[in-house]
């Protein structure tokens, strides 16, 4: 039984979902699975846009056969050569051996690094602005290097104004029948996963995302079809473009505080709870408090991209920084997080290293301002340090005004 969706005349979604998968890229938890999107245009010529992960090959090939309805495949466009999308190129070619594979020079370089099939006779290399006509539909190619890999390109269908955007505008989470973002309660159910996807997967490449947004700004875009998650159209186009603009410029979506702490015996946690309670009593709402040893860092990173303020609190460990905290802050640096207000709490019993290391790591990031007079507690928070904690609370509170 095929599982295709003809969402415009002769344009089909032929992708699928994987709800069994535990982790994306073997790193990121997927409590709601993930969708691998692929699209097929059935015009005078037929064109398939990207393939899918090997986990759903059988269903995918059945979908393509249904949408082609006995016809041959003329073009396979490879917007992205990461295996969650390119794993079925060889399989598609075995079934449709006359198909032309469209990609750029790097696409074919990467194909030959991953796979053994000789596709030189099928390859058709394109450059920025090149077009192919399928009949009523014309596809134009724009290079989008490092959104998420260097070979990435996007494909613009000119007659309907559809952008096939590779990973950009994608999300974690399987699609549950409804293909369009405006058909689901996006804000409450999917937005957090779209943010976690963007910030952890593409977050480092904000400048490249900005370059792509600028390049596309002159196009009439009526629909965005990403390789993951829902299709964007109507009012939801502005919604996601605004989010991408903020995320890629590292501008917080809202004022608020994320507190990420490490704690071996509960003493650093106790200091963090005291801080959060004092902030709450001053009227600060909607705080997020995370134990870095418990919560997967992708969730913490996502919220740090969302909010304006972050507090890191950690004990010293092996004369250095407790390593889940060390790993979190270093990953944030790799993702180029910037423009946040940061407050720091260290803890140690006999030798202080955590606060010093956190200070150095944060100072190494762009436009991250340390506020509130960093606190270095000894083993546990004692009454005589309350004034320092109050000063930090005041500084955080002040920074959240205006
Ligand atoms: Fe969905 Fe960069 O692969």
Tab-separated table of C-alpha atoms and ligand atoms in Angstrom:
chain	number	residue	atom	x	y	z
A	1	UNK	CA	0.000	0.000	0.000
A	2	UNK	CA	1.591	3.270	-1.063
A	3	UNK	CA	1.752	6.205	1.288
A	4	UNK	CA	2.098	9.154	-1.089
A	5	UNK	CA	0.432	12.564	-0.852
A	6	UNK	CA	-0.334	14.582	-4.011
A	7	UNK	CA	-0.324	18.005	-2.367
A	8	UNK	CA	-0.423	19.983	-5.639
A	9	UNK	CA	-1.445	18.644	-9.058
A	10	UNK	CA	1.253	16.174	-10.122
A	11	UNK	CA	3.517	17.049	-7.174
A	12	UNK	CA	3.792	14.270	-4.612
A	13	UNK	CA	5.282	13.821	-1.187
A	14	UNK	CA	6.855	10.357	-1.418
A	15	UNK	CA	8.817	10.359	1.869
A	16	UNK	CA	8.237	8.512	5.089
A	17	UNK	CA	8.624	8.488	8.846
A	18	UNK	CA	10.833	6.566	11.226
A	19	UNK	CA	9.245	6.427	14.683
A	20	UNK	CA	11.456	3.588	15.915
A	21	UNK	CA	14.731	5.481	15.615
A	22	UNK	CA	16.236	6.392	18.998
A	23	UNK	CA	18.730	9.074	18.004
A	24	UNK	CA	19.302	11.332	14.999
A	25	UNK	CA	22.907	11.075	13.798
A	26	UNK	CA	23.284	8.680	16.746
A	27	UNK	CA	23.421	11.736	19.046
A	28	UNK	CA	20.064	13.490	19.351
A	29	UNK	CA	17.114	11.759	21.065
A	30	UNK	CA	14.014	11.493	18.889
A	31	UNK	CA	11.051	10.932	21.225
A	32	UNK	CA	8.657	11.597	18.340
A	33	UNK	CA	10.662	10.044	15.514
A	34	UNK	CA	11.678	11.883	12.365
A	35	UNK	CA	10.341	12.402	8.849
A	36	UNK	CA	12.485	11.942	5.743
A	37	UNK	CA	10.848	13.933	2.987
A	38	UNK	CA	11.256	13.342	-0.713
A	39	UNK	CA	9.182	14.867	-3.499
A	40	UNK	CA	8.248	13.789	-6.995
A	41	UNK	CA	7.042	15.974	-9.890
A	42	UNK	CA	5.183	14.108	-12.602
A	43	UNK	CA	5.306	16.437	-15.629
A	44	UNK	CA	6.329	15.824	-19.278
A	45	UNK	CA	9.580	14.850	-17.599
A	46	UNK	CA	9.589	13.267	-14.155
A	47	UNK	CA	11.809	14.485	-11.334
A	48	UNK	CA	12.517	13.139	-7.862
A	49	UNK	CA	13.933	15.534	-5.279
A	50	UNK	CA	16.335	13.762	-2.897
A	51	UNK	CA	15.921	10.272	-1.479
A	52	UNK	CA	15.484	9.065	2.124
A	53	UNK	CA	17.251	7.203	4.909
A	54	UNK	CA	17.933	3.484	4.491
A	55	UNK	CA	15.544	2.719	7.378
A	56	UNK	CA	12.504	3.291	5.155
A	57	UNK	CA	13.745	2.100	1.761
A	58	UNK	CA	11.009	-0.441	1.017
A	59	UNK	CA	8.152	1.972	1.673
A	60	UNK	CA	9.953	4.700	-0.239
A	61	UNK	CA	10.464	2.670	-3.408
A	62	UNK	CA	6.801	1.695	-3.369
A	63	UNK	CA	5.840	5.367	-3.045
A	64	UNK	CA	7.966	6.351	-6.029
A	65	UNK	CA	6.561	3.575	-8.192
A	66	UNK	CA	3.024	4.673	-7.318
A	67	UNK	CA	3.653	8.352	-8.064
A	68	UNK	CA	5.382	7.521	-11.361
A	69	UNK	CA	2.439	5.333	-12.318
A	70	UNK	CA	4.479	3.180	-14.712
A	71	UNK	CA	6.588	5.992	-16.124
A	72	UNK	CA	10.371	6.214	-16.079
A	73	UNK	CA	12.241	8.603	-13.821
A	74	UNK	CA	14.027	11.306	-15.833
A	75	UNK	CA	15.806	13.282	-13.079
A	76	UNK	CA	16.946	12.695	-9.526
A	77	UNK	CA	17.965	15.976	-7.871
A	78	UNK	CA	20.398	15.664	-4.988
A	79	UNK	CA	20.153	18.757	-2.828
A	80	UNK	CA	22.077	17.165	0.048
A	81	UNK	CA	24.514	14.236	0.208
A	82	UNK	CA	24.127	13.326	3.894
A	83	UNK	CA	23.123	9.660	4.186
A	84	UNK	CA	19.747	10.414	5.804
A	85	UNK	CA	18.786	11.676	2.325
A	86	UNK	CA	21.116	10.088	-0.180
A	87	UNK	CA	21.047	6.480	1.053
A	88	UNK	CA	18.726	5.360	-1.737
A	89	UNK	CA	20.402	6.905	-4.790
A	90	UNK	CA	21.887	3.579	-5.864
A	91	UNK	CA	18.593	1.780	-5.236
A	92	UNK	CA	16.660	4.337	-7.304
A	93	UNK	CA	19.183	4.037	-10.137
A	94	UNK	CA	18.896	0.246	-10.183
A	95	UNK	CA	15.165	0.631	-10.817
A	96	UNK	CA	15.366	3.675	-13.111
A	97	UNK	CA	18.759	3.307	-14.805
A	98	UNK	CA	18.233	6.068	-17.355
A	99	UNK	CA	17.618	8.758	-14.711
A	100	UNK	CA	19.951	11.756	-14.780
A	101	UNK	CA	21.410	12.586	-11.383
A	102	UNK	CA	21.538	16.344	-10.846
A	103	UNK	CA	24.031	17.796	-8.395
A	104	UNK	CA	27.006	20.106	-8.172
A	105	UNK	CA	30.703	19.210	-8.303
A	106	UNK	CA	30.826	18.540	-4.548
A	107	UNK	CA	27.678	16.395	-4.707
A	108	UNK	CA	29.414	13.951	-7.039
A	109	UNK	CA	32.660	14.087	-5.069
A	110	UNK	CA	30.764	13.078	-1.926
A	111	UNK	CA	28.758	10.416	-3.780
A	112	UNK	CA	31.996	8.765	-4.863
A	113	UNK	CA	33.317	8.920	-1.300
A	114	UNK	CA	30.260	7.124	0.079
A	115	UNK	CA	29.248	4.736	-2.682
A	116	UNK	CA	30.762	2.395	-5.252
A	117	UNK	CA	28.307	2.596	-8.161
A	118	UNK	CA	29.690	4.302	-11.271
A	119	UNK	CA	27.185	7.082	-11.961
A	120	UNK	CA	29.387	9.117	-14.320
A	121	UNK	CA	27.102	8.403	-17.309
A	122	UNK	CA	24.051	9.522	-15.312
A	123	UNK	CA	25.581	12.618	-13.758
A	124	UNK	CA	24.497	16.102	-14.729
A	125	UNK	CA	26.418	18.852	-12.969
A	126	UNK	CA	24.683	22.167	-12.308
A	127	UNK	CA	25.874	25.547	-11.088
A	128	UNK	CA	24.238	28.536	-9.415
A	129	UNK	CA	21.148	29.664	-11.328
A	130	UNK	CA	21.053	26.756	-13.804
A	131	UNK	CA	17.571	25.566	-14.775
A	132	UNK	CA	15.954	22.453	-16.164
A	133	UNK	CA	12.485	22.359	-17.661
A	134	UNK	CA	10.174	19.453	-16.903
A	135	UNK	CA	7.384	20.845	-19.121
A	136	UNK	CA	5.046	23.031	-17.062
A	137	UNK	CA	7.500	23.067	-14.183
A	138	UNK	CA	10.970	24.550	-14.222
A	139	UNK	CA	13.577	23.833	-11.567
A	140	UNK	CA	16.295	26.370	-10.751
A	141	UNK	CA	19.261	25.583	-8.540
A	142	UNK	CA	20.862	27.785	-5.890
A	143	UNK	CA	23.964	26.785	-3.977
A	144	UNK	CA	23.585	26.859	-0.161
A	145	UNK	CA	27.028	25.818	1.113
A	146	UNK	CA	27.191	24.841	4.811
A	147	UNK	CA	23.445	24.877	5.313
A	148	UNK	CA	24.317	22.104	6.588
A	149	UNK	CA	27.151	20.615	4.479
A	150	UNK	CA	29.319	22.215	1.775
A	151	UNK	CA	27.569	20.559	-1.181
A	152	UNK	CA	24.063	21.644	-0.131
A	153	UNK	CA	21.937	23.351	-2.742
A	154	UNK	CA	18.258	24.263	-2.846
A	155	UNK	CA	15.879	23.882	-5.773
A	156	UNK	CA	13.283	26.491	-6.696
A	157	UNK	CA	10.270	25.450	-8.750
A	158	UNK	CA	9.335	28.579	-10.681
A	159	UNK	CA	5.702	27.994	-11.753
A	160	UNK	CA	4.323	27.364	-8.228
A	161	UNK	CA	7.006	29.183	-6.218
A	162	UNK	CA	8.086	26.096	-4.277
A	163	UNK	CA	11.436	26.044	-2.534
A	164	UNK	CA	12.872	22.580	-1.966
A	165	UNK	CA	15.159	23.681	0.839
A	166	UNK	CA	17.271	20.635	1.803
A	167	UNK	CA	17.724	20.519	5.624
A	168	UNK	CA	16.789	24.186	6.071
A	169	UNK	CA	13.398	24.797	7.722
A	170	UNK	CA	13.307	21.175	8.892
A	171	UNK	CA	12.453	19.654	12.244
A	172	UNK	CA	12.720	16.571	14.370
A	173	UNK	CA	9.429	14.714	14.784
A	174	UNK	CA	7.521	12.407	12.461
A	175	UNK	CA	4.688	13.733	10.337
A	176	UNK	CA	1.356	12.380	11.541
A	177	UNK	CA	-0.675	12.465	8.341
A	178	UNK	CA	-0.908	16.250	8.181
A	179	UNK	CA	1.753	17.402	5.761
A	180	UNK	CA	1.470	21.149	6.304
A	181	UNK	CA	2.630	23.142	9.325
A	182	UNK	CA	-0.662	25.088	9.292
A	183	UNK	CA	-2.604	21.845	9.806
A	184	UNK	CA	-1.068	21.109	13.216
A	185	UNK	CA	-0.755	22.941	16.528
A	186	UNK	CA	2.764	23.935	15.583
A	187	UNK	CA	3.490	26.293	18.474
A	188	UNK	CA	2.682	23.885	21.243
A	189	UNK	CA	3.677	20.592	19.669
A	190	UNK	CA	6.393	21.065	17.037
A	191	UNK	CA	8.186	24.387	17.507
A	192	UNK	CA	10.462	23.170	20.314
A	193	UNK	CA	11.595	20.274	18.119
A	194	UNK	CA	12.124	22.561	15.106
A	195	UNK	CA	14.303	24.778	17.299
A	196	UNK	CA	16.204	21.815	18.739
A	197	UNK	CA	16.788	20.561	15.206
A	198	UNK	CA	17.978	23.927	13.879
A	199	UNK	CA	20.172	24.915	16.810
A	200	UNK	CA	21.961	21.594	17.151
A	201	UNK	CA	22.244	20.625	13.487
A	202	UNK	CA	22.599	23.939	11.639
A	203	UNK	CA	23.197	26.324	14.558
A	204	UNK	CA	26.906	26.753	13.865
A	205	UNK	CA	26.216	28.040	10.362
A	206	UNK	CA	24.225	31.198	11.120
A	207	UNK	CA	26.191	33.311	8.614
A	208	UNK	CA	25.562	30.806	5.850
A	209	UNK	CA	21.849	30.666	6.719
A	210	UNK	CA	21.746	34.472	6.575
A	211	UNK	CA	23.445	34.360	3.157
A	212	UNK	CA	20.820	31.905	1.913
A	213	UNK	CA	17.941	34.001	3.304
A	214	UNK	CA	19.381	37.047	1.509
A	215	UNK	CA	19.813	35.114	-1.730
A	216	UNK	CA	16.204	33.901	-1.609
A	217	UNK	CA	14.694	37.230	-0.563
A	218	UNK	CA	13.894	38.265	-4.149
A	219	UNK	CA	12.001	35.066	-4.971
A	220	UNK	CA	8.242	34.627	-4.751
A	221	UNK	CA	8.089	31.698	-2.345
A	222	UNK	CA	4.659	30.160	-1.787
A	223	UNK	CA	5.776	26.936	-0.220
A	224	UNK	CA	8.906	25.578	1.455
A	225	UNK	CA	9.500	21.834	1.338
A	226	UNK	CA	12.254	20.784	3.715
A	227	UNK	CA	13.804	17.329	3.884
A	228	UNK	CA	12.490	16.942	7.463
A	229	UNK	CA	9.202	17.943	9.053
A	230	UNK	CA	6.223	19.820	7.703
A	231	UNK	CA	5.710	21.842	4.533
A	232	UNK	CA	5.464	25.602	5.062
A	233	UNK	CA	2.879	27.761	3.296
A	234	UNK	CA	0.609	30.773	3.925
A	235	UNK	CA	1.076	32.583	7.245
A	236	UNK	CA	3.431	29.873	8.474
A	237	UNK	CA	6.045	30.995	5.925
A	238	UNK	CA	6.546	34.299	7.756
A	239	UNK	CA	6.467	32.443	11.070
A	240	UNK	CA	9.370	30.134	10.237
A	241	UNK	CA	11.344	32.736	8.264
A	242	UNK	CA	11.210	35.025	11.313
A	243	UNK	CA	12.435	32.198	13.572
A	244	UNK	CA	15.268	31.384	11.151
A	245	UNK	CA	16.280	35.019	10.973
A	246	UNK	CA	16.531	35.213	14.792
A	247	UNK	CA	18.201	31.838	15.263
A	248	UNK	CA	20.782	32.468	12.542
A	249	UNK	CA	21.635	35.920	13.948
A	250	UNK	CA	21.845	34.412	17.445
A	251	UNK	CA	19.171	36.830	18.679
A	252	UNK	CA	17.084	35.485	21.591
A	253	UNK	CA	13.404	34.911	20.881
A	254	UNK	CA	12.436	36.173	24.333
A	255	UNK	CA	13.745	37.500	27.600
A	256	UNK	CA	14.146	34.716	30.097
A	257	UNK	CA	16.558	32.583	32.077
A	258	UNK	CA	17.948	29.113	31.456
A	259	UNK	CA	19.838	27.652	34.421
A	260	UNK	CA	22.109	24.730	33.558
A	261	UNK	CA	23.786	23.120	36.532
A	262	UNK	CA	25.957	20.165	37.437
A	263	UNK	CA	25.780	18.732	40.915
A	264	UNK	CA	27.244	15.573	42.432
A	265	UNK	CA	25.646	15.620	45.883
A	266	UNK	CA	23.001	18.297	45.550
A	267	UNK	CA	24.964	21.254	46.913
A	268	UNK	CA	25.390	23.126	43.630
A	269	UNK	CA	21.797	22.210	42.821
A	270	UNK	CA	20.754	23.768	46.122
A	271	UNK	CA	22.499	27.030	45.217
A	272	UNK	CA	20.707	27.009	41.856
A	273	UNK	CA	17.350	26.369	43.496
A	274	UNK	CA	17.968	29.285	45.857
A	275	UNK	CA	18.806	31.494	42.869
A	276	UNK	CA	15.723	30.411	40.909
A	277	UNK	CA	13.453	30.946	43.918
A	278	UNK	CA	14.822	34.430	44.503
A	279	UNK	CA	14.342	35.267	40.805
A	280	UNK	CA	10.785	33.929	40.925
A	281	UNK	CA	10.019	36.061	43.987
A	282	UNK	CA	11.126	39.113	42.015
A	283	UNK	CA	8.632	38.201	39.315
A	284	UNK	CA	10.804	36.418	36.754
A	285	UNK	CA	8.651	33.859	34.971
A	286	UNK	CA	9.092	30.856	32.709
A	287	UNK	CA	12.588	29.837	33.878
A	288	UNK	CA	14.177	26.612	32.684
A	289	UNK	CA	16.384	24.666	35.096
A	290	UNK	CA	18.356	21.692	33.786
A	291	UNK	CA	20.709	19.148	35.344
A	292	UNK	CA	23.400	18.693	32.678
A	293	UNK	CA	23.995	15.107	33.808
A	294	UNK	CA	20.338	14.254	33.259
A	295	UNK	CA	18.952	16.243	30.351
A	296	UNK	CA	20.391	15.640	26.892
A	297	UNK	CA	22.445	18.726	25.945
A	298	UNK	CA	20.462	19.240	22.735
A	299	UNK	CA	17.442	20.347	24.809
A	300	UNK	CA	19.521	22.741	26.908
A	301	UNK	CA	21.238	24.177	23.821
A	302	UNK	CA	17.875	24.725	22.177
A	303	UNK	CA	16.557	26.698	25.157
A	304	UNK	CA	19.771	28.730	25.421
A	305	UNK	CA	19.156	29.787	21.789
A	306	UNK	CA	15.587	30.704	22.777
A	307	UNK	CA	16.207	32.815	25.900
A	308	UNK	CA	18.294	35.905	26.648
A	309	UNK	CA	20.023	34.814	29.876
A	310	UNK	CA	21.856	31.720	30.965
A	311	UNK	CA	23.325	30.660	34.300
A	312	UNK	CA	25.990	27.955	34.395
A	313	UNK	CA	26.628	26.402	37.811
A	314	UNK	CA	29.140	23.615	38.293
A	315	UNK	CA	31.523	21.979	40.726
A	316	UNK	CA	35.207	21.456	40.123
A	317	UNK	CA	36.037	17.878	39.130
A	318	UNK	CA	39.535	16.379	38.707
A	319	UNK	CA	41.009	19.862	39.147
A	320	UNK	CA	38.973	21.008	36.162
A	321	UNK	CA	35.383	21.618	35.124
A	322	UNK	CA	32.846	18.810	35.697
A	323	UNK	CA	32.917	17.259	32.267
A	324	UNK	CA	29.217	17.243	31.208
A	325	UNK	CA	29.251	21.002	31.882
A	326	UNK	CA	32.577	21.373	30.087
A	327	UNK	CA	31.155	19.515	27.102
A	328	UNK	CA	27.943	21.608	27.071
A	329	UNK	CA	29.750	24.959	27.107
A	330	UNK	CA	32.277	23.843	24.471
A	331	UNK	CA	29.466	22.654	22.205
A	332	UNK	CA	27.724	26.015	22.615
A	333	UNK	CA	30.976	27.693	21.543
A	334	UNK	CA	31.173	25.422	18.494
A	335	UNK	CA	27.587	26.389	17.644
A	336	UNK	CA	28.666	30.070	17.778
A	337	UNK	CA	26.132	31.037	20.424
A	338	UNK	CA	26.459	34.766	21.120
A	339	UNK	CA	24.572	37.798	22.426
A	340	UNK	CA	23.576	36.277	25.768
A	341	UNK	CA	23.922	37.479	29.366
A	342	UNK	CA	25.724	34.843	31.392
A	343	UNK	CA	25.997	34.335	35.140
A	344	UNK	CA	28.386	31.839	36.684
A	345	UNK	CA	28.440	29.839	39.910
A	346	UNK	CA	31.360	27.570	40.708
A	347	UNK	CA	31.708	25.128	43.561
A	348	UNK	CA	34.754	23.420	45.064
A	349	UNK	CA	35.900	21.837	48.301
A	350	UNK	CA	39.675	22.225	48.225
A	351	UNK	CA	40.803	23.612	44.841
A	352	UNK	CA	38.802	25.918	42.607
A	353	UNK	CA	38.883	25.286	38.850
A	354	UNK	CA	35.255	25.189	37.612
A	355	UNK	CA	34.562	28.915	37.801
A	356	UNK	CA	37.885	29.811	36.172
A	357	UNK	CA	37.322	27.376	33.286
A	358	UNK	CA	33.701	28.466	32.754
A	359	UNK	CA	34.821	32.120	32.756
A	360	UNK	CA	37.523	31.419	30.160
A	361	UNK	CA	35.167	29.423	27.928
A	362	UNK	CA	32.449	32.094	28.048
A	363	UNK	CA	34.955	34.910	27.480
A	364	UNK	CA	36.114	33.053	24.376
A	365	UNK	CA	32.648	33.376	22.810
A	366	UNK	CA	31.364	36.359	20.900
A	367	UNK	CA	29.368	39.016	22.735
A	368	UNK	CA	28.605	36.939	25.806
A	369	UNK	CA	28.452	39.284	28.781
A	370	UNK	CA	29.099	37.878	32.234
A	371	UNK	CA	26.841	39.638	34.731
A	372	UNK	CA	26.073	39.417	38.431
A	373	UNK	CA	29.550	38.975	39.912
A	374	UNK	CA	30.468	35.314	39.579
A	375	UNK	CA	30.138	33.301	42.766
A	376	UNK	CA	32.542	30.562	43.856
A	377	UNK	CA	31.019	28.635	46.730
A	378	UNK	CA	32.896	26.240	48.973
A	379	UNK	CA	31.190	22.834	49.136
A	380	UNK	CA	27.759	24.240	49.937
A	381	UNK	CA	25.976	27.550	49.948
A	382	UNK	CA	26.211	29.116	53.398
A	383	UNK	CA	24.236	32.010	54.780
A	384	UNK	CA	27.241	34.351	54.569
A	385	UNK	CA	27.151	34.133	50.737
A	386	UNK	CA	23.521	35.201	50.440
A	387	UNK	CA	24.428	38.806	49.700
A	388	UNK	CA	26.442	37.706	46.659
A	389	UNK	CA	23.521	35.594	45.476
A	390	UNK	CA	21.200	38.578	45.913
A	391	UNK	CA	23.563	40.727	43.841
A	392	UNK	CA	23.451	38.125	41.077
A	393	UNK	CA	19.644	38.011	41.274
A	394	UNK	CA	19.498	41.819	41.010
A	395	UNK	CA	21.829	41.849	37.999
A	396	UNK	CA	19.828	39.169	36.191
A	397	UNK	CA	16.572	40.925	37.044
A	398	UNK	CA	17.872	44.285	35.766
A	399	UNK	CA	19.094	42.730	32.519
A	400	UNK	CA	15.615	41.324	31.876
A	401	UNK	CA	13.915	44.726	32.108
A	402	UNK	CA	13.172	47.004	29.079
B	1	LIG	FE1	18.978	15.776	7.134
B	1	LIG	FE2	22.119	17.270	6.893
B	1	LIG	O1	20.834	15.879	6.782
